[in-house]
mmCIF file of C-alpha atoms in Angstrom:
data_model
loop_
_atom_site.group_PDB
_atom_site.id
_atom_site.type_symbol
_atom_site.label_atom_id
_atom_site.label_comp_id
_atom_site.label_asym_id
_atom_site.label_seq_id
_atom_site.Cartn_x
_atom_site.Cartn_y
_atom_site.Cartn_z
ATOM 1 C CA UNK A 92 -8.522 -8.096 9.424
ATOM 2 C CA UNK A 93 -6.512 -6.246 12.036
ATOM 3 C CA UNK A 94 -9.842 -5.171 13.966
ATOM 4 C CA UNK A 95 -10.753 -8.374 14.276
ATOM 5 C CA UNK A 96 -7.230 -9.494 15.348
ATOM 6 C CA UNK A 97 -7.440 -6.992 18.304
ATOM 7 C CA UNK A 98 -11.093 -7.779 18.988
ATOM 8 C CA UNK A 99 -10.146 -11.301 19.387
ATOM 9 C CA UNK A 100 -6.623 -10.735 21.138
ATOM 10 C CA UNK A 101 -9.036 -8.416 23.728
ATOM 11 C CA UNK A 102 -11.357 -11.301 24.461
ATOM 12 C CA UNK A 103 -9.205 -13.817 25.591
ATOM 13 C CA UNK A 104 -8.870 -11.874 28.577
ATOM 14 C CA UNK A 105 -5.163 -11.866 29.396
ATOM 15 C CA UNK A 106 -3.654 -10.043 32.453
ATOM 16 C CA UNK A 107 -0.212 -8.820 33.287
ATOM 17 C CA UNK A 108 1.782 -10.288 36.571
ATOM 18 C CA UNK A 109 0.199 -7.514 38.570
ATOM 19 C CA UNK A 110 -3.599 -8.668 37.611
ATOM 20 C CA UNK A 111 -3.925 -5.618 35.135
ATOM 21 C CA UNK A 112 -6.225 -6.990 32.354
ATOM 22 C CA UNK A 113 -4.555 -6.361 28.986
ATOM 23 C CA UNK A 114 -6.066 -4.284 26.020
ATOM 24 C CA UNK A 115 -5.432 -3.057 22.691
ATOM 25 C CA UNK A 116 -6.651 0.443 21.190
ATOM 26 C CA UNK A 117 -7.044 1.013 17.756
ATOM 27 C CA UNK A 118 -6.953 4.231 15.970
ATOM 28 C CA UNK A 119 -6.507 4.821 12.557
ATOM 29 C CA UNK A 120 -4.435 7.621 10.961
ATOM 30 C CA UNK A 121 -3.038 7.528 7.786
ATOM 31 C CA UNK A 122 0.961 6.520 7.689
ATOM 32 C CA UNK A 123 1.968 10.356 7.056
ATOM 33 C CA UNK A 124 -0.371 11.739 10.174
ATOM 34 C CA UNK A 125 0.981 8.859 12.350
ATOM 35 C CA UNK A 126 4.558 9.889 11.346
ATOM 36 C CA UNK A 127 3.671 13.370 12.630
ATOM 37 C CA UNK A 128 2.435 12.967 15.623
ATOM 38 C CA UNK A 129 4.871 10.976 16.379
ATOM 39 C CA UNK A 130 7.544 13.841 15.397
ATOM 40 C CA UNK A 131 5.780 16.416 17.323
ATOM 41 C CA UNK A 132 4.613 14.761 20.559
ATOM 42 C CA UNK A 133 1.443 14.579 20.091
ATOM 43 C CA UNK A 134 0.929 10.739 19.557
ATOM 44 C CA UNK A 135 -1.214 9.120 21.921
ATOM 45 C CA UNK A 136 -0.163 5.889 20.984
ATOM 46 C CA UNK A 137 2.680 3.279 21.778
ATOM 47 C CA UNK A 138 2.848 1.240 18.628
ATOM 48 C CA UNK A 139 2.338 1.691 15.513
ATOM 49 C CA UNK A 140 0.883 -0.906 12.541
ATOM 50 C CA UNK A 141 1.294 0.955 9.046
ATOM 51 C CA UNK A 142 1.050 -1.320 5.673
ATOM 52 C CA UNK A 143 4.634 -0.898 5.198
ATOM 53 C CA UNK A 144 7.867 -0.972 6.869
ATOM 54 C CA UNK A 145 8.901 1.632 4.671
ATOM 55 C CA UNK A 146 7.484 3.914 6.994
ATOM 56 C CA UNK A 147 9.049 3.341 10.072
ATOM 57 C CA UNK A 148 12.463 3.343 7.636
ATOM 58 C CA UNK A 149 10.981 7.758 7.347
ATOM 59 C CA UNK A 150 10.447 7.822 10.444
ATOM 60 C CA UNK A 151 13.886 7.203 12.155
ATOM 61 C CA UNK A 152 15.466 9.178 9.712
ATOM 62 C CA UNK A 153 12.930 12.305 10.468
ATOM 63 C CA UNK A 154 13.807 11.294 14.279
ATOM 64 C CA UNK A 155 17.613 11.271 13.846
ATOM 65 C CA UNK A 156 17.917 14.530 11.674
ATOM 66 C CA UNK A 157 15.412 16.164 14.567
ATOM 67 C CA UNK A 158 17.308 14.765 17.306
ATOM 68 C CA UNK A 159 20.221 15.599 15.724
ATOM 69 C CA UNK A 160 21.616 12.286 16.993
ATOM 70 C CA UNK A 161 22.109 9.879 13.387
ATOM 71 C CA UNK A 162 22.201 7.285 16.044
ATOM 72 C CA UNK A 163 18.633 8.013 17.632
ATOM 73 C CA UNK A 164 15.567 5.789 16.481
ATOM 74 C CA UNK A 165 11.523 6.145 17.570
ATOM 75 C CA UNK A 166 11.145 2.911 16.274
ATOM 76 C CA UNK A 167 11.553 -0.073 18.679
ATOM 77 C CA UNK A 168 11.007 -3.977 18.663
ATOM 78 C CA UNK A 169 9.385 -4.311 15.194
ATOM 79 C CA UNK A 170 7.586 -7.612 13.946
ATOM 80 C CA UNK A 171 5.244 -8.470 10.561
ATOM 81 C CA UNK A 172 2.360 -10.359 11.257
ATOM 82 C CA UNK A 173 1.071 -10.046 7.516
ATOM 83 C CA UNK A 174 2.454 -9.873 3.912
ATOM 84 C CA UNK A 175 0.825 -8.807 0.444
ATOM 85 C CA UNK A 176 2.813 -8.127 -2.778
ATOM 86 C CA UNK A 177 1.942 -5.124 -4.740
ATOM 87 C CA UNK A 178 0.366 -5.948 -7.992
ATOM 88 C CA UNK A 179 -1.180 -4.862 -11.480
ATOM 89 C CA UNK A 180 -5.240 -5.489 -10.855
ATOM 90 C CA UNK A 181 -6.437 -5.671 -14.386
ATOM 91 C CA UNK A 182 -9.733 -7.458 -16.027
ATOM 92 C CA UNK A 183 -9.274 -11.074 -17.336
ATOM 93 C CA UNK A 184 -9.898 -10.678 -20.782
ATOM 94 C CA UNK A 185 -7.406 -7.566 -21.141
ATOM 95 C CA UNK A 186 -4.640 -9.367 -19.619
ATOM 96 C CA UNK A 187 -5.658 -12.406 -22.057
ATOM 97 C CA UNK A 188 -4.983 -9.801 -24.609
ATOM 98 C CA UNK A 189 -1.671 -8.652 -23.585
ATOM 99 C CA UNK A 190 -0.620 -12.080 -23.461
ATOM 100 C CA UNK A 191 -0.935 -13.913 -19.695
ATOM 101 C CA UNK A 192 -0.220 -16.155 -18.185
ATOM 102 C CA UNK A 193 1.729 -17.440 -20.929
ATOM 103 C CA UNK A 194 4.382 -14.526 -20.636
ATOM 104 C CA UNK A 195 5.373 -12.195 -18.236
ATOM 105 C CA UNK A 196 3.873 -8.626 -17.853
ATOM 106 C CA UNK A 197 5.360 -5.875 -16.454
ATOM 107 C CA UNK A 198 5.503 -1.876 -16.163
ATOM 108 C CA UNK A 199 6.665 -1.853 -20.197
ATOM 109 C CA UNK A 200 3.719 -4.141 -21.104
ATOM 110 C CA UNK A 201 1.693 -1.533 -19.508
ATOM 111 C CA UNK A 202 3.809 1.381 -21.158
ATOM 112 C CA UNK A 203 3.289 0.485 -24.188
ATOM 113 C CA UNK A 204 -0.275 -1.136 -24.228
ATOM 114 C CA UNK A 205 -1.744 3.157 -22.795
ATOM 115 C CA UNK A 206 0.547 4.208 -25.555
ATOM 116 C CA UNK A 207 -1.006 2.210 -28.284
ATOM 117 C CA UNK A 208 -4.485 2.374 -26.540
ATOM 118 C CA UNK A 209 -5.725 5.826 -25.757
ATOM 119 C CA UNK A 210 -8.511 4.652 -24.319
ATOM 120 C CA UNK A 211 -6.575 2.545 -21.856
ATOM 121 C CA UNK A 212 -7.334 3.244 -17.954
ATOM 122 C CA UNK A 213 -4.859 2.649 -15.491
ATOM 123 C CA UNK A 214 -4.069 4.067 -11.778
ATOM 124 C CA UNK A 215 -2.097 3.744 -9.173
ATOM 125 C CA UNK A 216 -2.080 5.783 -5.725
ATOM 126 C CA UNK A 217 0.228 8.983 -5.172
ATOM 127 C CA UNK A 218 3.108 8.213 -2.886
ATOM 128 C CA UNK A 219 1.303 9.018 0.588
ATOM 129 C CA UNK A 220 0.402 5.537 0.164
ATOM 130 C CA UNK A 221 2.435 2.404 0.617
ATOM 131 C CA UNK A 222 1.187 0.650 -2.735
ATOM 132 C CA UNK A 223 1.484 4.096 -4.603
ATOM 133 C CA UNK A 224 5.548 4.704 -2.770
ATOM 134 C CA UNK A 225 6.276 1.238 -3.472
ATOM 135 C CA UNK A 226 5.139 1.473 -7.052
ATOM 136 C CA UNK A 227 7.138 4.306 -7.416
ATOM 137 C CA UNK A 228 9.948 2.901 -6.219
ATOM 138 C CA UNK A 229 9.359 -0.138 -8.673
ATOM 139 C CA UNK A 230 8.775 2.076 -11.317
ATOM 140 C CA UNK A 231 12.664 3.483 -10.878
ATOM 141 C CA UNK A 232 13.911 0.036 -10.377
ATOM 142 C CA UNK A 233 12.466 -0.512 -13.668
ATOM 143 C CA UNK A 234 13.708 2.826 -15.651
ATOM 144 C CA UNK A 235 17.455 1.239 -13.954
ATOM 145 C CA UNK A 236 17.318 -2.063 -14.811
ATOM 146 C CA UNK A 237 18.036 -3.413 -11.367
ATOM 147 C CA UNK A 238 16.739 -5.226 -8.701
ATOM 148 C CA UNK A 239 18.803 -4.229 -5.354
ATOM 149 C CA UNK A 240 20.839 -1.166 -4.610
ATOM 150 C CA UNK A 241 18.905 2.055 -5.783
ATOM 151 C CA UNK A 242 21.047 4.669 -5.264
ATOM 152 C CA UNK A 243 20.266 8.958 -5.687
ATOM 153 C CA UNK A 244 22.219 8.791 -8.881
ATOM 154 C CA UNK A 245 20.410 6.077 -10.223
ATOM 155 C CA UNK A 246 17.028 7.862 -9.587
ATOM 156 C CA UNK A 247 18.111 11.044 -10.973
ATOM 157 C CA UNK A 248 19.841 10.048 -13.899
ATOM 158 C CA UNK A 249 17.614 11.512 -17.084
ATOM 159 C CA UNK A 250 18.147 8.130 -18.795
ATOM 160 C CA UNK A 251 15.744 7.213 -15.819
ATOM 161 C CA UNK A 252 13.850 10.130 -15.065
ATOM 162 C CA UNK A 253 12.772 9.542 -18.740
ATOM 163 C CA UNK A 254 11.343 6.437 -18.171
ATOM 164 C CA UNK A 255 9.653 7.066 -15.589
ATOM 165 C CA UNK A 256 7.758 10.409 -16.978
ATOM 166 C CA UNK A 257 6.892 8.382 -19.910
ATOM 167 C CA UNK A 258 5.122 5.828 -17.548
ATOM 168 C CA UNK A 259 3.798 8.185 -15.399
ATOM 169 C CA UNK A 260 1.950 10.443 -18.284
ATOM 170 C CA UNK A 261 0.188 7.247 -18.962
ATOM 171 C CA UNK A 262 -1.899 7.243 -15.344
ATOM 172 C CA UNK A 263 -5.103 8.367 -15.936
ATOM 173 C CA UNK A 264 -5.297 9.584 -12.263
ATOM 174 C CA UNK A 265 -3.790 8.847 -8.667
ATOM 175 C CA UNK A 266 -6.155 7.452 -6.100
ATOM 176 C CA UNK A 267 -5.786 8.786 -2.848
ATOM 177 C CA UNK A 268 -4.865 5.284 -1.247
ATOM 178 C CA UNK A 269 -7.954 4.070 0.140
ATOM 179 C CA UNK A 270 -7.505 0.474 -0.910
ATOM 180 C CA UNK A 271 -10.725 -0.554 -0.344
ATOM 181 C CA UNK A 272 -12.805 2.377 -1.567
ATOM 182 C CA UNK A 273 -11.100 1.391 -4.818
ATOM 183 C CA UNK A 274 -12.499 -2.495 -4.386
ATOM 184 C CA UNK A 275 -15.345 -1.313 -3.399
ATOM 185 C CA UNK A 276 -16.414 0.942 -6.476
ATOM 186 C CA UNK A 277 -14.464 -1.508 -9.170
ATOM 187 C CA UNK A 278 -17.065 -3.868 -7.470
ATOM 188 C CA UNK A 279 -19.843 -1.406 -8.100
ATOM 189 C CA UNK A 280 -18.930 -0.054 -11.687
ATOM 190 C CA UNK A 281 -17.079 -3.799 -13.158
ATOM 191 C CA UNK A 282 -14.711 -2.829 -16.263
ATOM 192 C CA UNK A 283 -16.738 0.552 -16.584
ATOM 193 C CA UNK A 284 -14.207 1.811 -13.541
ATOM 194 C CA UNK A 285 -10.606 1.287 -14.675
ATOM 195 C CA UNK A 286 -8.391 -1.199 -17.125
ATOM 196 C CA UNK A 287 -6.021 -1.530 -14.689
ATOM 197 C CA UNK A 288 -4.845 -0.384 -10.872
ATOM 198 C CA UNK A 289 -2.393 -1.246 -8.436
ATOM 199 C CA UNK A 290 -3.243 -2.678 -5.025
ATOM 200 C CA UNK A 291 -2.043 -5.181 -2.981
ATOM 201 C CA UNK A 292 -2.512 -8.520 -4.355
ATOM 202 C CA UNK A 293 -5.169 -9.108 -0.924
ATOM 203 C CA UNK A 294 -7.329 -6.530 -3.289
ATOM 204 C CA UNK A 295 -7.912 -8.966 -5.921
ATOM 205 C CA UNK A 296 -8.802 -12.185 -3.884
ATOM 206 C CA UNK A 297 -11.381 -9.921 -2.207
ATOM 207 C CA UNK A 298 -12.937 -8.676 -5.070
ATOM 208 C CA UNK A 299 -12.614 -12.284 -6.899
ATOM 209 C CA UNK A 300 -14.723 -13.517 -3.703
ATOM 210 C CA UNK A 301 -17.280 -10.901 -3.373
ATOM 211 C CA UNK A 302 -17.962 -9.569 -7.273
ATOM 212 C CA UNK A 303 -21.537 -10.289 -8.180
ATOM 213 C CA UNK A 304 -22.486 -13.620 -10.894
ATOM 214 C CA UNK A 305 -20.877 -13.057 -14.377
ATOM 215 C CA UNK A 306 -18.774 -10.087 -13.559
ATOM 216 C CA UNK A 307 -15.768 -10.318 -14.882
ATOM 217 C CA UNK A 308 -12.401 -11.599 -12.951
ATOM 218 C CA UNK A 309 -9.668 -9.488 -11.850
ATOM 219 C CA UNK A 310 -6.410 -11.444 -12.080
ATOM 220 C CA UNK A 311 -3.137 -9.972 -10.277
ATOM 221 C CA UNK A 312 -0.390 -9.044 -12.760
ATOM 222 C CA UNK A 313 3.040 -8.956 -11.038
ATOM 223 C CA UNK A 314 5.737 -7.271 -12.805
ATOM 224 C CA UNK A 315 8.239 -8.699 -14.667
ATOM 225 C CA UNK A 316 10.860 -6.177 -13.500
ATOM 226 C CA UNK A 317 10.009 -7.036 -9.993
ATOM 227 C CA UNK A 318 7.717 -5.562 -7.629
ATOM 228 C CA UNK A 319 8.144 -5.072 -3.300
ATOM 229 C CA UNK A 320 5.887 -6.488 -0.911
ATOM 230 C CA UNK A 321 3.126 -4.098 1.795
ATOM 231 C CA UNK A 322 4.657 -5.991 4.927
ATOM 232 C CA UNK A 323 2.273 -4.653 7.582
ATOM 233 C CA UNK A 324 4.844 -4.501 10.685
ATOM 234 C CA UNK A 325 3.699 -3.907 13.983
ATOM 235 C CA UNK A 326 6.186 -1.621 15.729
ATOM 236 C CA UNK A 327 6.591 -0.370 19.121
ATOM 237 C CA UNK A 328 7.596 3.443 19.697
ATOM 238 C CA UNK A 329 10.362 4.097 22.601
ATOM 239 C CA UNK A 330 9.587 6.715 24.581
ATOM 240 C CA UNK A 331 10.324 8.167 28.049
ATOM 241 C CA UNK A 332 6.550 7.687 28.970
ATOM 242 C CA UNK A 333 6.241 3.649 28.000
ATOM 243 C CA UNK A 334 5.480 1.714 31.212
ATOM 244 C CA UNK A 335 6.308 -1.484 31.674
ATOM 245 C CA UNK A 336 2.490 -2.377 31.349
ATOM 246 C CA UNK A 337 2.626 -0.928 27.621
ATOM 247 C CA UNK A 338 5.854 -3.213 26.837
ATOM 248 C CA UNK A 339 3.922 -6.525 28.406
ATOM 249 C CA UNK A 340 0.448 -5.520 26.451
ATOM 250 C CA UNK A 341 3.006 -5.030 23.228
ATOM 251 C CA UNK A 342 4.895 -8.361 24.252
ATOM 252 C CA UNK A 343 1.611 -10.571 24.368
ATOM 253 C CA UNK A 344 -0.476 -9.181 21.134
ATOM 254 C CA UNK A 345 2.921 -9.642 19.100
ATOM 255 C CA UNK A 346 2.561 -13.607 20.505
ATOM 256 C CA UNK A 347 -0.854 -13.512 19.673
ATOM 257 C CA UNK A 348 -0.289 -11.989 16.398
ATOM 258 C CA UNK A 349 2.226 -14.588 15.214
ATOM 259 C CA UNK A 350 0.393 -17.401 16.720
ATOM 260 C CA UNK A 351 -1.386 -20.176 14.382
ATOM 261 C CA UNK A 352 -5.202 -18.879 14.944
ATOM 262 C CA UNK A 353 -4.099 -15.215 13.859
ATOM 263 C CA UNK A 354 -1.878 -16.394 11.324
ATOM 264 C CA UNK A 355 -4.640 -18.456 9.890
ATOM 265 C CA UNK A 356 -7.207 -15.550 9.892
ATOM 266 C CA UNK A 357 -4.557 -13.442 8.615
ATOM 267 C CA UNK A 358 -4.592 -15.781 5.668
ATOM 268 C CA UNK A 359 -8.130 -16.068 5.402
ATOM 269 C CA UNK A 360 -8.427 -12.500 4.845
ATOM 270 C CA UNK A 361 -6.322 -13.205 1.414
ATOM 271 C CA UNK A 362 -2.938 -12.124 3.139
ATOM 272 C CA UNK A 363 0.027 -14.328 3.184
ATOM 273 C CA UNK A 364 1.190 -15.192 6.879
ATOM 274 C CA UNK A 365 4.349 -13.822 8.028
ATOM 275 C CA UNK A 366 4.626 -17.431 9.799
ATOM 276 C CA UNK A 367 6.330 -19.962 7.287
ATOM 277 C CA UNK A 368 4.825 -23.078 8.772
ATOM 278 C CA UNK A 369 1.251 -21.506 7.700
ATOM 279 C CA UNK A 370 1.745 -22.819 4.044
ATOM 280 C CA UNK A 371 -0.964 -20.882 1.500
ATOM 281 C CA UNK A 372 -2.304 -23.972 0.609
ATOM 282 C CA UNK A 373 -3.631 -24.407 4.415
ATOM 283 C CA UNK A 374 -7.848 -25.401 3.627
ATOM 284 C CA UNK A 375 -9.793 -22.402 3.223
ATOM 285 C CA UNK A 376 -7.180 -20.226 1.815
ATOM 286 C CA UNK A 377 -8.260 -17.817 -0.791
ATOM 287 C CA UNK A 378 -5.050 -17.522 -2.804
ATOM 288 C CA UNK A 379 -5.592 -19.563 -5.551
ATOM 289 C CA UNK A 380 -5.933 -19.318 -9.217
ATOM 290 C CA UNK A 381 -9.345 -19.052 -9.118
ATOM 291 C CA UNK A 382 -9.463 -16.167 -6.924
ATOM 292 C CA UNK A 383 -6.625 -14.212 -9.721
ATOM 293 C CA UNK A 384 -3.553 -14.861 -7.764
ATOM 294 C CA UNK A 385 -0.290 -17.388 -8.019
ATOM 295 C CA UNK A 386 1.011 -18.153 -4.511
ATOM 296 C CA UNK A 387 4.587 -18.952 -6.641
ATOM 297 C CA UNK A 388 4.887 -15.086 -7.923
ATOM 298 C CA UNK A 389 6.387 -12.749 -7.489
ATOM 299 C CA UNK A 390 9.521 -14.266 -8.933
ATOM 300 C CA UNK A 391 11.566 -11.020 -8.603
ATOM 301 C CA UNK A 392 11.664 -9.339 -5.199
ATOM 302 C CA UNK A 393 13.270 -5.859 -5.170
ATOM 303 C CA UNK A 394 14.937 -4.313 -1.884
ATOM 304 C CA UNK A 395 13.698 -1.983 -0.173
ATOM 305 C CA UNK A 396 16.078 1.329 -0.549
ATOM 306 C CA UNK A 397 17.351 3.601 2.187
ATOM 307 C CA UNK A 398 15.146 6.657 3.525
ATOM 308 C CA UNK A 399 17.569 8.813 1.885
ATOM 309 C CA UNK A 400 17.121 7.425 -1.488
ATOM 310 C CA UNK A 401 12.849 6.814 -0.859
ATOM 311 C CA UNK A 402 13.104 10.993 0.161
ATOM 312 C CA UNK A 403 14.381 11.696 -3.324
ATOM 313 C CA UNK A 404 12.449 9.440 -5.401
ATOM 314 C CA UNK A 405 8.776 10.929 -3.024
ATOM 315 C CA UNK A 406 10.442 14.420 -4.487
ATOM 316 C CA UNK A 407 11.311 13.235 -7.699
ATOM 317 C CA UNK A 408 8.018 11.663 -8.608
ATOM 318 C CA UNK A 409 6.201 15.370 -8.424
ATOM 319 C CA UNK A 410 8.120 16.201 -11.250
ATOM 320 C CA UNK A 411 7.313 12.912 -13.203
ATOM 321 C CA UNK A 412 4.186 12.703 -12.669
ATOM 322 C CA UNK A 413 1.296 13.551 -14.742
ATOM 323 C CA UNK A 414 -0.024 17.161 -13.815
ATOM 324 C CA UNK A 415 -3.119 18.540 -14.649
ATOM 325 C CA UNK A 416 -4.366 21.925 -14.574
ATOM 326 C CA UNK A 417 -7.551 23.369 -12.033
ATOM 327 C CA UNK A 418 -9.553 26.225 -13.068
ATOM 328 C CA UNK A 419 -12.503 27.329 -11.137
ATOM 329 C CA UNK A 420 -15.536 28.530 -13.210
ATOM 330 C CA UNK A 421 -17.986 31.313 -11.584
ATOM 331 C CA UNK A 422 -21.147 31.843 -12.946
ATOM 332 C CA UNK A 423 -21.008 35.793 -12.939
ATOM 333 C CA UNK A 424 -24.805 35.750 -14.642
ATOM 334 C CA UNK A 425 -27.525 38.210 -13.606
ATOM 335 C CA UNK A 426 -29.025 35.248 -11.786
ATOM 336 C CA UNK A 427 -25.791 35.490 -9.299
ATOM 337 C CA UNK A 428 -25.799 39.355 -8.945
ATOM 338 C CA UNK A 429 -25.836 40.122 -4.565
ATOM 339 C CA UNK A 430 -25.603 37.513 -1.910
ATOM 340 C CA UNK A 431 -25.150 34.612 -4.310
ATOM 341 C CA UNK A 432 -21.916 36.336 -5.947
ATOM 342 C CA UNK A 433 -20.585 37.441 -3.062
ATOM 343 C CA UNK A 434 -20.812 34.461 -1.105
ATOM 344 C CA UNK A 435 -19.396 32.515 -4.019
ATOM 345 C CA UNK A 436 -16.150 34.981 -4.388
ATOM 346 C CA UNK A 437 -15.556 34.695 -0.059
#
């Protein structure tokens, strides 16, 4: 969706007060690399558009303990153009099973259903990804019992620690992020892939809307204990080498991105609108029942923590999570004897 935005910003043609036509560059870099570069000079770009806020929240705390200034920030003028709640994707008839829509499901639900079921598939992405940090961060929320105000002692109390582990030995694996990879091959392999995985609740409307006749619905499960939201901010970076034709070019695709054609397409594409006045219900939008989703979840919204407190839980969650262990098998056969052994043990 946000290729197209740019593609469509670029052809209206808009020039700055000087006749300079305007343009937008994309180049995509995972949140972590963009973070980087951004840290060691070597970002070529001006703004930045990662799936979550929480993000730019790491990166002015890695600024201000660089700088050595708690008062510097990279980040400048930020706005959202779209919004997605993370969610539990899991197969129709399971979630039948474990009782929706009639009741609630949450991160116990899905405890307990991989500890009854040990055939029971579930994944979510490691925390170099917005829907697998947020989960985490959910997943403390939920070994607290709270909905605001995570602190360090709440995410290292054992009481919670516990919790989490016990959760987290459950995952089957931990994708490496790729949302759509992840569509892409639950769309290829139906329930043969996964019982359940997280993703952003834009996942499941495209899947719902592109899985072939008579495969099997995915419907979005939001959690009970509350769950936090992939904002998708677009966020300018102050530096000593932004011109003022950077700041207009920012100025005009942050109009364009909040206007009511990209706030429509934005919503097309099975995102909610950061724009209020675009209601969900607006003809042609994909969130609807049919397509998995309710418009009227989540019904518990949890806030977003300070840096400090994500930097503990990202180190935390190593040591919760389920580990595995690698061993590389040689063939030391006759068949390998010369070149082929020696190449293999370089």
């Amino acid at each position: 969706a946000f290729t197209t935005l740019v593609d469509n910003f670029n052809a209206q043609g808009i020039e700055t007060p000087d006749g300079e036509r305007m343009r937008v560059e994309v180049a995509k870099l995972d949140p972590e690399a963009m973070i980087d570069s951004v840290l060691d000079g070597s970002a070529t770009f001006q703004a930045m558009t990662p799936d979550s806020a929480v993000w730019l929240g790491q990166l002015d705390a890695a600024w201000s303990k660089q700088t050595g200034d708690e008062t510097a920030t990279a980040v400048g003028e930020t706005v959202r153009y779209a919004i997605s709640p993370v969610v539990i994707a899991t197969w129709e008839g399971l979630a039948r099973e474990m009782g929706w829509p009639d009741q609630p499901l949450g991160w116990q639900d899905l405890l307990v259903r991989a500890q009854q079921d040990p055939g029971f598939r579930w994944s979510h992405p490691s925390t170099s990804s917005a829907s697998g940090l947020l989960t985490t961060l959910a997943e403390f929320y939920a070994g607290t019992g709270k909905t605001r105000g995570l602190t360090i002692e709440d995410v290292t109390a054992q009481e919670t620690l516990d919790y989490v582990a016990a959760l987290e030995k459950t995952v089957r694996y931990y994708g490496e992020g790729n949302e759509p990879a992840l569509i892409e091959q639950a769309l290829v392999e139906g329930q043969d892939f996964l019982d359940a995985f997280v993703v952003q609740e834009q996942m499941v409307t495209y899947f719902n809307t592109h899985r072939q006749q008579g495969q099997e619905r995915l419907v979005a499960l939001y959690p009970a204990e509350g769950t936090l939201w992939e904002d998708h901010p677009l966020a300018l970076l102050e530096s000593a080498e932004l011109t003022p034709y950077h700041r207009q070019v920012f100025a005009a695709f942050r109009d364009y991105l909040l206007s009511p054609e990209a706030q429509q397409l934005v919503l097309r594409h099975g995102y909610r609108p950061a724009d209020l006045y675009t209601t969900l219900d607006s003809p042609g939008s994909p969130l609807t029942a049919e397509n998995g989703v309710n418009p009227a979840e989540p019904k518990t919204t949890l806030q977003v923590p300070s840096a400090s407190v994500i930097e503990v839980v990202r180190d935390v969650w190593w040591y919760t999570k389920r580990h595995t262990n690698v061993y590389l098998v040689v063939d030391t056969s006759g068949s390998m004897r010369g070149e082929k052994l020696a190449q293999a043990q370089v």
